[in-house]
PDB file of N, CA and C in Angstrom:
ATOM      1  N   MET K 177     -37.490 -19.698 -82.272  1.00 66.00           N
ATOM      2  CA  MET K 177     -38.631 -20.021 -81.424  1.00 66.00           C
ATOM      3  C   MET K 177     -38.174 -20.666 -80.119  1.00 66.00           C
ATOM      4  N   TRP K 178     -37.340 -21.696 -80.197  1.00 77.00           N
ATOM      5  CA  TRP K 178     -36.899 -22.376 -78.971  1.00 77.00           C
ATOM      6  C   TRP K 178     -36.024 -21.481 -78.115  1.00 77.00           C
ATOM      7  N   LYS K 179     -35.251 -20.633 -78.798  1.00 83.00           N
ATOM      8  CA  LYS K 179     -34.374 -19.726 -78.056  1.00 83.00           C
ATOM      9  C   LYS K 179     -35.192 -18.814 -77.140  1.00 83.00           C
ATOM     10  N   TRP K 180     -36.282 -18.259 -77.669  1.00 82.00           N
ATOM     11  CA  TRP K 180     -37.094 -17.341 -76.872  1.00 82.00           C
ATOM     12  C   TRP K 180     -37.931 -18.079 -75.835  1.00 82.00           C
ATOM     13  N   SER K 181     -38.321 -19.317 -76.131  1.00 87.00           N
ATOM     14  CA  SER K 181     -39.043 -20.107 -75.126  1.00 87.00           C
ATOM     15  C   SER K 181     -38.138 -20.406 -73.945  1.00 87.00           C
ATOM     16  N   LEU K 182     -36.894 -20.789 -74.230  1.00 91.00           N
ATOM     17  CA  LEU K 182     -35.931 -21.049 -73.163  1.00 91.00           C
ATOM     18  C   LEU K 182     -35.620 -19.762 -72.399  1.00 91.00           C
ATOM     19  N   THR K 183     -35.530 -18.655 -73.129  1.00 91.00           N
ATOM     20  CA  THR K 183     -35.297 -17.357 -72.484  1.00 91.00           C
ATOM     21  C   THR K 183     -36.431 -17.035 -71.510  1.00 91.00           C
ATOM     22  N   SER K 184     -37.644 -17.318 -71.918  1.00 92.00           N
ATOM     23  CA  SER K 184     -38.796 -17.055 -71.055  1.00 92.00           C
ATOM     24  C   SER K 184     -38.722 -17.878 -69.771  1.00 92.00           C
ATOM     25  N   VAL K 185     -38.392 -19.141 -69.899  1.00 94.00           N
ATOM     26  CA  VAL K 185     -38.286 -20.013 -68.719  1.00 94.00           C
ATOM     27  C   VAL K 185     -37.181 -19.521 -67.790  1.00 94.00           C
ATOM     28  N   VAL K 186     -36.026 -19.199 -68.345  1.00 95.00           N
ATOM     29  CA  VAL K 186     -34.903 -18.746 -67.525  1.00 95.00           C
ATOM     30  C   VAL K 186     -35.213 -17.417 -66.849  1.00 95.00           C
ATOM     31  N   VAL K 187     -35.777 -16.480 -67.605  1.00 95.00           N
ATOM     32  CA  VAL K 187     -36.106 -15.162 -67.044  1.00 95.00           C
ATOM     33  C   VAL K 187     -37.077 -15.299 -65.875  1.00 95.00           C
ATOM     34  N   ASN K 188     -38.114 -16.097 -66.051  1.00 96.00           N
ATOM     35  CA  ASN K 188     -39.123 -16.211 -64.998  1.00 96.00           C
ATOM     36  C   ASN K 188     -38.616 -16.988 -63.791  1.00 96.00           C
ATOM     37  N   LEU K 189     -37.790 -18.006 -64.010  1.00 96.00           N
ATOM     38  CA  LEU K 189     -37.212 -18.711 -62.859  1.00 96.00           C
ATOM     39  C   LEU K 189     -36.244 -17.813 -62.098  1.00 96.00           C
ATOM     40  N   LEU K 190     -35.459 -17.017 -62.824  1.00 96.00           N
ATOM     41  CA  LEU K 190     -34.544 -16.089 -62.142  1.00 96.00           C
ATOM     42  C   LEU K 190     -35.300 -14.985 -61.416  1.00 96.00           C
ATOM     43  N   LEU K 191     -36.395 -14.503 -62.004  1.00 97.00           N
ATOM     44  CA  LEU K 191     -37.206 -13.498 -61.315  1.00 97.00           C
ATOM     45  C   LEU K 191     -37.916 -14.093 -60.103  1.00 97.00           C
ATOM     46  N   GLY K 192     -38.081 -15.401 -60.088  1.00 97.00           N
ATOM     47  CA  GLY K 192     -38.718 -16.059 -58.953  1.00 97.00           C
ATOM     48  C   GLY K 192     -37.895 -15.998 -57.686  1.00 97.00           C
ATOM     49  N   VAL K 193     -36.577 -15.857 -57.818  1.00 96.00           N
ATOM     50  CA  VAL K 193     -35.724 -15.791 -56.625  1.00 96.00           C
ATOM     51  C   VAL K 193     -36.000 -14.508 -55.826  1.00 96.00           C
ATOM     52  N   PRO K 194     -35.941 -13.311 -56.433  1.00 96.00           N
ATOM     53  CA  PRO K 194     -36.298 -12.133 -55.650  1.00 96.00           C
ATOM     54  C   PRO K 194     -37.802 -12.026 -55.361  1.00 96.00           C
ATOM     55  N   ALA K 195     -38.628 -12.795 -56.076  1.00 97.00           N
ATOM     56  CA  ALA K 195     -40.074 -12.761 -55.827  1.00 97.00           C
ATOM     57  C   ALA K 195     -40.429 -13.317 -54.462  1.00 97.00           C
ATOM     58  N   VAL K 196     -39.495 -14.028 -53.836  1.00 96.00           N
ATOM     59  CA  VAL K 196     -39.740 -14.566 -52.498  1.00 96.00           C
ATOM     60  C   VAL K 196     -40.042 -13.432 -51.516  1.00 96.00           C
ATOM     61  N   VAL K 197     -39.380 -12.302 -51.685  1.00 96.00           N
ATOM     62  CA  VAL K 197     -39.558 -11.180 -50.749  1.00 96.00           C
ATOM     63  C   VAL K 197     -40.972 -10.592 -50.819  1.00 96.00           C
ATOM     64  N   PRO K 198     -41.489 -10.176 -51.993  1.00 96.00           N
ATOM     65  CA  PRO K 198     -42.856  -9.639 -51.990  1.00 96.00           C
ATOM     66  C   PRO K 198     -43.908 -10.675 -51.612  1.00 96.00           C
ATOM     67  N   ILE K 199     -43.679 -11.932 -51.979  1.00 96.00           N
ATOM     68  CA  ILE K 199     -44.648 -12.971 -51.611  1.00 96.00           C
ATOM     69  C   ILE K 199     -44.673 -13.147 -50.096  1.00 96.00           C
ATOM     70  N   PHE K 200     -43.501 -13.159 -49.468  1.00 94.00           N
ATOM     71  CA  PHE K 200     -43.448 -13.267 -48.016  1.00 94.00           C
ATOM     72  C   PHE K 200     -44.103 -12.062 -47.346  1.00 94.00           C
ATOM     73  N   LEU K 201     -43.821 -10.870 -47.850  1.00 93.00           N
ATOM     74  CA  LEU K 201     -44.423  -9.678 -47.250  1.00 93.00           C
ATOM     75  C   LEU K 201     -45.948  -9.707 -47.350  1.00 93.00           C
ATOM     76  N   CYS K 202     -46.475 -10.159 -48.475  1.00 94.00           N
ATOM     77  CA  CYS K 202     -47.936 -10.266 -48.619  1.00 94.00           C
ATOM     78  C   CYS K 202     -48.502 -11.307 -47.664  1.00 94.00           C
ATOM     79  N   TRP K 203     -47.816 -12.436 -47.521  1.00 93.00           N
ATOM     80  CA  TRP K 203     -48.279 -13.466 -46.584  1.00 93.00           C
ATOM     81  C   TRP K 203     -48.237 -12.944 -45.142  1.00 93.00           C
ATOM     82  N   TYR K 204     -47.162 -12.255 -44.784  1.00 90.00           N
ATOM     83  CA  TYR K 204     -47.025 -11.751 -43.418  1.00 90.00           C
ATOM     84  C   TYR K 204     -48.138 -10.755 -43.105  1.00 90.00           C
ATOM     85  N   PHE K 205     -48.428  -9.877 -44.056  1.00 89.00           N
ATOM     86  CA  PHE K 205     -49.508  -8.919 -43.863  1.00 89.00           C
ATOM     87  C   PHE K 205     -50.844  -9.640 -43.713  1.00 89.00           C
ATOM     88  N   ALA K 206     -51.108 -10.598 -44.598  1.00 91.00           N
ATOM     89  CA  ALA K 206     -52.389 -11.315 -44.552  1.00 91.00           C
ATOM     90  C   ALA K 206     -52.518 -12.138 -43.272  1.00 91.00           C
ATOM     91  N   ALA K 207     -51.440 -12.769 -42.844  1.00 90.00           N
ATOM     92  CA  ALA K 207     -51.501 -13.617 -41.648  1.00 90.00           C
ATOM     93  C   ALA K 207     -51.700 -12.800 -40.380  1.00 90.00           C
ATOM     94  N   ASN K 208     -51.180 -11.588 -40.346  1.00 87.00           N
ATOM     95  CA  ASN K 208     -51.321 -10.757 -39.152  1.00 87.00           C
ATOM     96  C   ASN K 208     -52.491  -9.788 -39.230  1.00 87.00           C
ATOM     97  N   GLY K 209     -53.136  -9.721 -40.356  1.00 86.00           N
ATOM     98  CA  GLY K 209     -54.257  -8.802 -40.527  1.00 86.00           C
ATOM     99  C   GLY K 209     -55.559  -9.536 -40.755  1.00 86.00           C
ATOM    100  N   PRO K 210     -55.986  -9.623 -42.014  1.00 89.00           N
ATOM    101  CA  PRO K 210     -57.313 -10.185 -42.304  1.00 89.00           C
ATOM    102  C   PRO K 210     -57.487 -11.642 -41.881  1.00 89.00           C
ATOM    103  N   LEU K 211     -56.470 -12.469 -42.088  1.00 92.00           N
ATOM    104  CA  LEU K 211     -56.629 -13.884 -41.713  1.00 92.00           C
ATOM    105  C   LEU K 211     -56.674 -14.066 -40.197  1.00 92.00           C
ATOM    106  N   ALA K 212     -55.954 -13.233 -39.469  1.00 89.00           N
ATOM    107  CA  ALA K 212     -56.016 -13.294 -38.005  1.00 89.00           C
ATOM    108  C   ALA K 212     -57.371 -12.789 -37.506  1.00 89.00           C
ATOM    109  N   ASP K 213     -57.929 -11.797 -38.183  1.00 89.00           N
ATOM    110  CA  ASP K 213     -59.256 -11.307 -37.796  1.00 89.00           C
ATOM    111  C   ASP K 213     -60.329 -12.371 -37.996  1.00 89.00           C
ATOM    112  N   LEU K 214     -60.151 -13.203 -39.014  1.00 93.00           N
ATOM    113  CA  LEU K 214     -61.094 -14.293 -39.256  1.00 93.00           C
ATOM    114  C   LEU K 214     -60.861 -15.495 -38.349  1.00 93.00           C
ATOM    115  N   GLY K 215     -59.738 -15.489 -37.636  1.00 92.00           N
ATOM    116  CA  GLY K 215     -59.417 -16.596 -36.742  1.00 92.00           C
ATOM    117  C   GLY K 215     -58.694 -17.740 -37.435  1.00 92.00           C
ATOM    118  N   TRP K 216     -58.248 -17.539 -38.670  1.00 95.00           N
ATOM    119  CA  TRP K 216     -57.570 -18.596 -39.416  1.00 95.00           C
ATOM    120  C   TRP K 216     -56.095 -18.708 -39.042  1.00 95.00           C
ATOM    121  N   THR K 217     -55.492 -17.622 -38.550  1.00 92.00           N
ATOM    122  CA  THR K 217     -54.098 -17.627 -38.115  1.00 92.00           C
ATOM    123  C   THR K 217     -54.019 -16.892 -36.784  1.00 92.00           C
ATOM    124  N   GLN K 218     -52.852 -16.967 -36.168  1.00 91.00           N
ATOM    125  CA  GLN K 218     -52.620 -16.209 -34.936  1.00 91.00           C
ATOM    126  C   GLN K 218     -51.660 -15.070 -35.244  1.00 91.00           C
ATOM    127  N   ARG K 219     -51.942 -13.935 -34.642  1.00 87.00           N
ATOM    128  CA  ARG K 219     -51.069 -12.776 -34.853  1.00 87.00           C
ATOM    129  C   ARG K 219     -49.710 -13.015 -34.220  1.00 87.00           C
ATOM    130  N   GLU K 220     -48.710 -12.375 -34.809  1.00 84.00           N
ATOM    131  CA  GLU K 220     -47.372 -12.375 -34.218  1.00 84.00           C
ATOM    132  C   GLU K 220     -47.467 -11.569 -32.919  1.00 84.00           C
ATOM    133  N   PRO K 221     -47.074 -12.158 -31.776  1.00 84.00           N
ATOM    134  CA  PRO K 221     -47.258 -11.454 -30.499  1.00 84.00           C
ATOM    135  C   PRO K 221     -46.481 -10.142 -30.393  1.00 84.00           C
ATOM    136  N   THR K 222     -45.380 -10.017 -31.093  1.00 82.00           N
ATOM    137  CA  THR K 222     -44.589  -8.784 -31.000  1.00 82.00           C
ATOM    138  C   THR K 222     -44.958  -7.766 -32.071  1.00 82.00           C
ATOM    139  N   GLU K 223     -45.932  -8.086 -32.909  1.00 77.00           N
ATOM    140  CA  GLU K 223     -46.344  -7.170 -33.980  1.00 77.00           C
ATOM    141  C   GLU K 223     -47.376  -6.188 -33.433  1.00 77.00           C
ATOM    142  N   ASN K 224     -46.915  -4.992 -33.072  1.00 76.00           N
ATOM    143  CA  ASN K 224     -47.824  -3.996 -32.502  1.00 76.00           C
ATOM    144  C   ASN K 224     -47.669  -2.632 -33.170  1.00 76.00           C
ATOM    145  N   ASP K 225     -47.075  -2.605 -34.348  1.00 78.00           N
ATOM    146  CA  ASP K 225     -46.871  -1.335 -35.044  1.00 78.00           C
ATOM    147  C   ASP K 225     -48.071  -0.912 -35.875  1.00 78.00           C
ATOM    148  N   GLY K 226     -49.013  -1.809 -36.063  1.00 77.00           N
ATOM    149  CA  GLY K 226     -50.174  -1.502 -36.883  1.00 77.00           C
ATOM    150  C   GLY K 226     -49.959  -1.913 -38.326  1.00 77.00           C
ATOM    151  N   MET K 227     -51.033  -1.902 -39.064  1.00 77.00           N
ATOM    152  CA  MET K 227     -50.985  -2.382 -40.449  1.00 77.00           C
ATOM    153  C   MET K 227     -50.570  -1.307 -41.452  1.00 77.00           C
ATOM    154  N   LEU K 228     -50.714  -0.029 -41.103  1.00 84.00           N
ATOM    155  CA  LEU K 228     -50.349   1.031 -42.037  1.00 84.00           C
ATOM    156  C   LEU K 228     -48.870   0.977 -42.382  1.00 84.00           C
ATOM    157  N   LEU K 229     -48.037   0.730 -41.389  1.00 82.00           N
ATOM    158  CA  LEU K 229     -46.598   0.621 -41.629  1.00 82.00           C
ATOM    159  C   LEU K 229     -46.305  -0.490 -42.631  1.00 82.00           C
ATOM    160  N   TRP K 230     -46.997  -1.614 -42.499  1.00 83.00           N
ATOM    161  CA  TRP K 230     -46.779  -2.724 -43.424  1.00 83.00           C
ATOM    162  C   TRP K 230     -47.230  -2.365 -44.828  1.00 83.00           C
ATOM    163  N   LEU K 231     -48.322  -1.636 -44.946  1.00 84.00           N
ATOM    164  CA  LEU K 231     -48.777  -1.220 -46.273  1.00 84.00           C
ATOM    165  C   LEU K 231     -47.787  -0.260 -46.925  1.00 84.00           C
ATOM    166  N   VAL K 232     -47.179   0.593 -46.135  1.00 91.00           N
ATOM    167  CA  VAL K 232     -46.184   1.521 -46.660  1.00 91.00           C
ATOM    168  C   VAL K 232     -44.963   0.758 -47.173  1.00 91.00           C
ATOM    169  N   ILE K 233     -44.654  -0.354 -46.562  1.00 91.00           N
ATOM    170  CA  ILE K 233     -43.519  -1.176 -47.002  1.00 91.00           C
ATOM    171  C   ILE K 233     -43.927  -2.090 -48.161  1.00 91.00           C
ATOM    172  N   ILE K 234     -45.069  -2.732 -48.049  1.00 94.00           N
ATOM    173  CA  ILE K 234     -45.468  -3.752 -49.014  1.00 94.00           C
ATOM    174  C   ILE K 234     -45.811  -3.168 -50.382  1.00 94.00           C
ATOM    175  N   VAL K 235     -46.569  -2.101 -50.420  1.00 95.00           N
ATOM    176  CA  VAL K 235     -47.047  -1.571 -51.705  1.00 95.00           C
ATOM    177  C   VAL K 235     -45.895  -1.212 -52.644  1.00 95.00           C
ATOM    178  N   PRO K 236     -44.877  -0.446 -52.223  1.00 96.00           N
ATOM    179  CA  PRO K 236     -43.781  -0.150 -53.168  1.00 96.00           C
ATOM    180  C   PRO K 236     -42.998  -1.400 -53.592  1.00 96.00           C
ATOM    181  N   VAL K 237     -42.814  -2.350 -52.681  1.00 97.00           N
ATOM    182  CA  VAL K 237     -42.070  -3.559 -53.024  1.00 97.00           C
ATOM    183  C   VAL K 237     -42.847  -4.385 -54.052  1.00 97.00           C
ATOM    184  N   VAL K 238     -44.130  -4.593 -53.825  1.00 97.00           N
ATOM    185  CA  VAL K 238     -44.937  -5.397 -54.741  1.00 97.00           C
ATOM    186  C   VAL K 238     -45.096  -4.689 -56.087  1.00 97.00           C
ATOM    187  N   VAL K 239     -45.361  -3.396 -56.078  1.00 97.00           N
ATOM    188  CA  VAL K 239     -45.511  -2.656 -57.331  1.00 97.00           C
ATOM    189  C   VAL K 239     -44.181  -2.637 -58.098  1.00 97.00           C
ATOM    190  N   GLY K 240     -43.092  -2.436 -57.401  1.00 97.00           N
ATOM    191  CA  GLY K 240     -41.776  -2.447 -58.053  1.00 97.00           C
ATOM    192  C   GLY K 240     -41.459  -3.795 -58.672  1.00 97.00           C
ATOM    193  N   PHE K 241     -41.746  -4.874 -57.945  1.00 98.00           N
ATOM    194  CA  PHE K 241     -41.476  -6.200 -58.499  1.00 98.00           C
ATOM    195  C   PHE K 241     -42.399  -6.499 -59.671  1.00 98.00           C
ATOM    196  N   ALA K 242     -43.672  -6.127 -59.571  1.00 97.00           N
ATOM    197  CA  ALA K 242     -44.610  -6.372 -60.668  1.00 97.00           C
ATOM    198  C   ALA K 242     -44.175  -5.620 -61.923  1.00 97.00           C
ATOM    199  N   LEU K 243     -43.705  -4.398 -61.745  1.00 98.00           N
ATOM    200  CA  LEU K 243     -43.228  -3.621 -62.883  1.00 98.00           C
ATOM    201  C   LEU K 243     -41.986  -4.269 -63.495  1.00 98.00           C
ATOM    202  N   LEU K 244     -41.053  -4.696 -62.677  1.00 97.00           N
ATOM    203  CA  LEU K 244     -39.855  -5.378 -63.159  1.00 97.00           C
ATOM    204  C   LEU K 244     -40.223  -6.665 -63.900  1.00 97.00           C
ATOM    205  N   TRP K 245     -41.153  -7.424 -63.340  1.00 97.00           N
ATOM    206  CA  TRP K 245     -41.593  -8.678 -63.950  1.00 97.00           C
ATOM    207  C   TRP K 245     -42.235  -8.419 -65.311  1.00 97.00           C
ATOM    208  N   TRP K 246     -43.090  -7.419 -65.385  1.00 97.00           N
ATOM    209  CA  TRP K 246     -43.758  -7.104 -66.648  1.00 97.00           C
ATOM    210  C   TRP K 246     -42.753  -6.594 -67.682  1.00 97.00           C
ATOM    211  N   LEU K 247     -41.833  -5.723 -67.261  1.00 97.00           N
ATOM    212  CA  LEU K 247     -40.832  -5.198 -68.194  1.00 97.00           C
ATOM    213  C   LEU K 247     -39.912  -6.295 -68.710  1.00 97.00           C
ATOM    214  N   ALA K 248     -39.650  -7.306 -67.921  1.00 96.00           N
ATOM    215  CA  ALA K 248     -38.816  -8.414 -68.377  1.00 96.00           C
ATOM    216  C   ALA K 248     -39.588  -9.372 -69.277  1.00 96.00           C
ATOM    217  N   ASN K 249     -40.876  -9.544 -69.043  1.00 95.00           N
ATOM    218  CA  ASN K 249     -41.653 -10.520 -69.799  1.00 95.00           C
ATOM    219  C   ASN K 249     -42.268  -9.965 -71.078  1.00 95.00           C
ATOM    220  N   TYR K 250     -42.562  -8.699 -71.121  1.00 95.00           N
ATOM    221  CA  TYR K 250     -43.257  -8.143 -72.289  1.00 95.00           C
ATOM    222  C   TYR K 250     -42.465  -8.312 -73.586  1.00 95.00           C
ATOM    223  N   PRO K 251     -41.165  -7.974 -73.611  1.00 94.00           N
ATOM    224  CA  PRO K 251     -40.423  -8.155 -74.867  1.00 94.00           C
ATOM    225  C   PRO K 251     -40.288  -9.640 -75.253  1.00 94.00           C
ATOM    226  N   VAL K 252     -40.167 -10.503 -74.272  1.00 93.00           N
ATOM    227  CA  VAL K 252     -40.057 -11.932 -74.557  1.00 93.00           C
ATOM    228  C   VAL K 252     -41.383 -12.455 -75.090  1.00 93.00           C
ATOM    229  N   ARG K 253     -42.482 -12.015 -74.515  1.00 92.00           N
ATOM    230  CA  ARG K 253     -43.807 -12.463 -74.927  1.00 92.00           C
ATOM    231  C   ARG K 253     -44.077 -12.154 -76.398  1.00 92.00           C
ATOM    232  N   ARG K 254     -43.624 -11.013 -76.864  1.00 91.00           N
ATOM    233  CA  ARG K 254     -43.874 -10.629 -78.256  1.00 91.00           C
ATOM    234  C   ARG K 254     -43.145 -11.534 -79.241  1.00 91.00           C
ATOM    235  N   ARG K 255     -42.090 -12.199 -78.804  1.00 90.00           N
ATOM    236  CA  ARG K 255     -41.298 -13.032 -79.709  1.00 90.00           C
ATOM    237  C   ARG K 255     -41.658 -14.519 -79.642  1.00 90.00           C
ATOM    238  N   ILE K 256     -42.559 -14.898 -78.761  1.00 90.00           N
ATOM    239  CA  ILE K 256     -42.928 -16.303 -78.610  1.00 90.00           C
ATOM    240  C   ILE K 256     -44.277 -16.544 -79.283  1.00 90.00           C
ATOM    241  N   PRO K 257     -44.357 -17.576 -80.115  1.00 87.00           N
ATOM    242  CA  PRO K 257     -45.642 -17.871 -80.770  1.00 87.00           C
ATOM    243  C   PRO K 257     -46.578 -18.655 -79.863  1.00 87.00           C
ATOM    244  N   MET K 258     -46.938 -18.043 -78.760  1.00 88.00           N
ATOM    245  CA  MET K 258     -47.849 -18.666 -77.796  1.00 88.00           C
ATOM    246  C   MET K 258     -48.948 -17.669 -77.480  1.00 88.00           C
ATOM    247  N   ALA K 259     -50.138 -18.148 -77.282  1.00 90.00           N
ATOM    248  CA  ALA K 259     -51.253 -17.265 -76.968  1.00 90.00           C
ATOM    249  C   ALA K 259     -51.011 -16.569 -75.624  1.00 90.00           C
ATOM    250  N   SER K 260     -51.436 -15.320 -75.548  1.00 89.00           N
ATOM    251  CA  SER K 260     -51.254 -14.561 -74.303  1.00 89.00           C
ATOM    252  C   SER K 260     -51.947 -15.225 -73.130  1.00 89.00           C
ATOM    253  N   ARG K 261     -53.097 -15.815 -73.387  1.00 94.00           N
ATOM    254  CA  ARG K 261     -53.850 -16.447 -72.299  1.00 94.00           C
ATOM    255  C   ARG K 261     -53.127 -17.662 -71.730  1.00 94.00           C
ATOM    256  N   LEU K 262     -52.138 -18.192 -72.458  1.00 93.00           N
ATOM    257  CA  LEU K 262     -51.316 -19.282 -71.935  1.00 93.00           C
ATOM    258  C   LEU K 262     -49.974 -18.782 -71.403  1.00 93.00           C
ATOM    259  N   TYR K 263     -49.418 -17.769 -72.060  1.00 94.00           N
ATOM    260  CA  TYR K 263     -48.098 -17.290 -71.687  1.00 94.00           C
ATOM    261  C   TYR K 263     -48.064 -16.659 -70.292  1.00 94.00           C
ATOM    262  N   TRP K 264     -49.006 -15.757 -70.022  1.00 95.00           N
ATOM    263  CA  TRP K 264     -48.948 -15.029 -68.754  1.00 95.00           C
ATOM    264  C   TRP K 264     -49.180 -15.933 -67.543  1.00 95.00           C
ATOM    265  N   PRO K 265     -50.153 -16.857 -67.545  1.00 95.00           N
ATOM    266  CA  PRO K 265     -50.265 -17.773 -66.408  1.00 95.00           C
ATOM    267  C   PRO K 265     -49.045 -18.691 -66.260  1.00 95.00           C
ATOM    268  N   ALA K 266     -48.485 -19.139 -67.395  1.00 94.00           N
ATOM    269  CA  ALA K 266     -47.291 -19.986 -67.321  1.00 94.00           C
ATOM    270  C   ALA K 266     -46.113 -19.204 -66.738  1.00 94.00           C
ATOM    271  N   SER K 267     -45.978 -17.946 -67.130  1.00 95.00           N
ATOM    272  CA  SER K 267     -44.914 -17.104 -66.581  1.00 95.00           C
ATOM    273  C   SER K 267     -45.090 -16.905 -65.083  1.00 95.00           C
ATOM    274  N   THR K 268     -46.320 -16.707 -64.669  1.00 96.00           N
ATOM    275  CA  THR K 268     -46.597 -16.525 -63.243  1.00 96.00           C
ATOM    276  C   THR K 268     -46.248 -17.782 -62.457  1.00 96.00           C
ATOM    277  N   LEU K 269     -46.631 -18.924 -62.971  1.00 96.00           N
ATOM    278  CA  LEU K 269     -46.316 -20.185 -62.275  1.00 96.00           C
ATOM    279  C   LEU K 269     -44.814 -20.433 -62.216  1.00 96.00           C
ATOM    280  N   LEU K 270     -44.104 -20.118 -63.291  1.00 96.00           N
ATOM    281  CA  LEU K 270     -42.652 -20.273 -63.262  1.00 96.00           C
ATOM    282  C   LEU K 270     -42.007 -19.317 -62.258  1.00 96.00           C
ATOM    283  N   THR K 271     -42.553 -18.122 -62.134  1.00 97.00           N
ATOM    284  CA  THR K 271     -42.023 -17.163 -61.173  1.00 97.00           C
ATOM    285  C   THR K 271     -42.293 -17.612 -59.737  1.00 97.00           C
ATOM    286  N   LEU K 272     -43.411 -18.285 -59.514  1.00 97.00           N
ATOM    287  CA  LEU K 272     -43.743 -18.774 -58.170  1.00 97.00           C
ATOM    288  C   LEU K 272     -42.981 -20.044 -57.795  1.00 97.00           C
ATOM    289  N   ALA K 273     -42.394 -20.716 -58.767  1.00 97.00           N
ATOM    290  CA  ALA K 273     -41.726 -22.001 -58.507  1.00 97.00           C
ATOM    291  C   ALA K 273     -40.635 -21.929 -57.433  1.00 97.00           C
ATOM    292  N   PRO K 274     -39.721 -20.947 -57.443  1.00 96.00           N
ATOM    293  CA  PRO K 274     -38.723 -20.902 -56.377  1.00 96.00           C
ATOM    294  C   PRO K 274     -39.317 -20.730 -54.973  1.00 96.00           C
ATOM    295  N   THR K 275     -40.396 -19.975 -54.862  1.00 95.00           N
ATOM    296  CA  THR K 275     -41.041 -19.804 -53.565  1.00 95.00           C
ATOM    297  C   THR K 275     -41.649 -21.122 -53.098  1.00 95.00           C
ATOM    298  N   VAL K 276     -42.288 -21.849 -54.008  1.00 96.00           N
ATOM    299  CA  VAL K 276     -42.886 -23.133 -53.666  1.00 96.00           C
ATOM    300  C   VAL K 276     -41.807 -24.132 -53.230  1.00 96.00           C
ATOM    301  N   VAL K 277     -40.688 -24.145 -53.946  1.00 96.00           N
ATOM    302  CA  VAL K 277     -39.579 -25.031 -53.582  1.00 96.00           C
ATOM    303  C   VAL K 277     -39.027 -24.650 -52.213  1.00 96.00           C
ATOM    304  N   LEU K 278     -38.871 -23.376 -51.962  1.00 95.00           N
ATOM    305  CA  LEU K 278     -38.365 -22.914 -50.670  1.00 95.00           C
ATOM    306  C   LEU K 278     -39.317 -23.302 -49.537  1.00 95.00           C
ATOM    307  N   MET K 279     -40.618 -23.172 -49.772  1.00 93.00           N
ATOM    308  CA  MET K 279     -41.601 -23.556 -48.744  1.00 93.00           C
ATOM    309  C   MET K 279     -41.570 -25.064 -48.515  1.00 93.00           C
ATOM    310  N   ALA K 280     -41.356 -25.844 -49.559  1.00 95.00           N
ATOM    311  CA  ALA K 280     -41.311 -27.306 -49.410  1.00 95.00           C
ATOM    312  C   ALA K 280     -40.052 -27.731 -48.656  1.00 95.00           C
ATOM    313  N   VAL K 281     -38.961 -27.046 -48.877  1.00 95.00           N
ATOM    314  CA  VAL K 281     -37.697 -27.405 -48.217  1.00 95.00           C
ATOM    315  C   VAL K 281     -37.708 -26.986 -46.756  1.00 95.00           C
ATOM    316  N   LEU K 282     -38.241 -25.807 -46.487  1.00 87.00           N
ATOM    317  CA  LEU K 282     -38.236 -25.326 -45.101  1.00 87.00           C
ATOM    318  C   LEU K 282     -39.480 -25.820 -44.416  1.00 87.00           C
TER     319      LEU K 282
END
């Protein structure tokens, strides 16, 4: 039991390191698109390629990372005696931890 719990923590923290890239891409798209349209952020002055190009880049990266994350967590989840409604949010928070630390440091 403890072995698989520790495995889950390590897997999700390690997956959090490459998760910085899709999270940044989603933020960049949101900050230059919908949030800028609402007036909550300012657009990047040199960003004039349009949003379609960003969607072509973001969608495969986010879908690929989500698939990798699910494939890494599904076998671990089956071996941990924890309810799914607790495991998946905890895994998500552990995966976001490196991004949060990076944002706090920078």
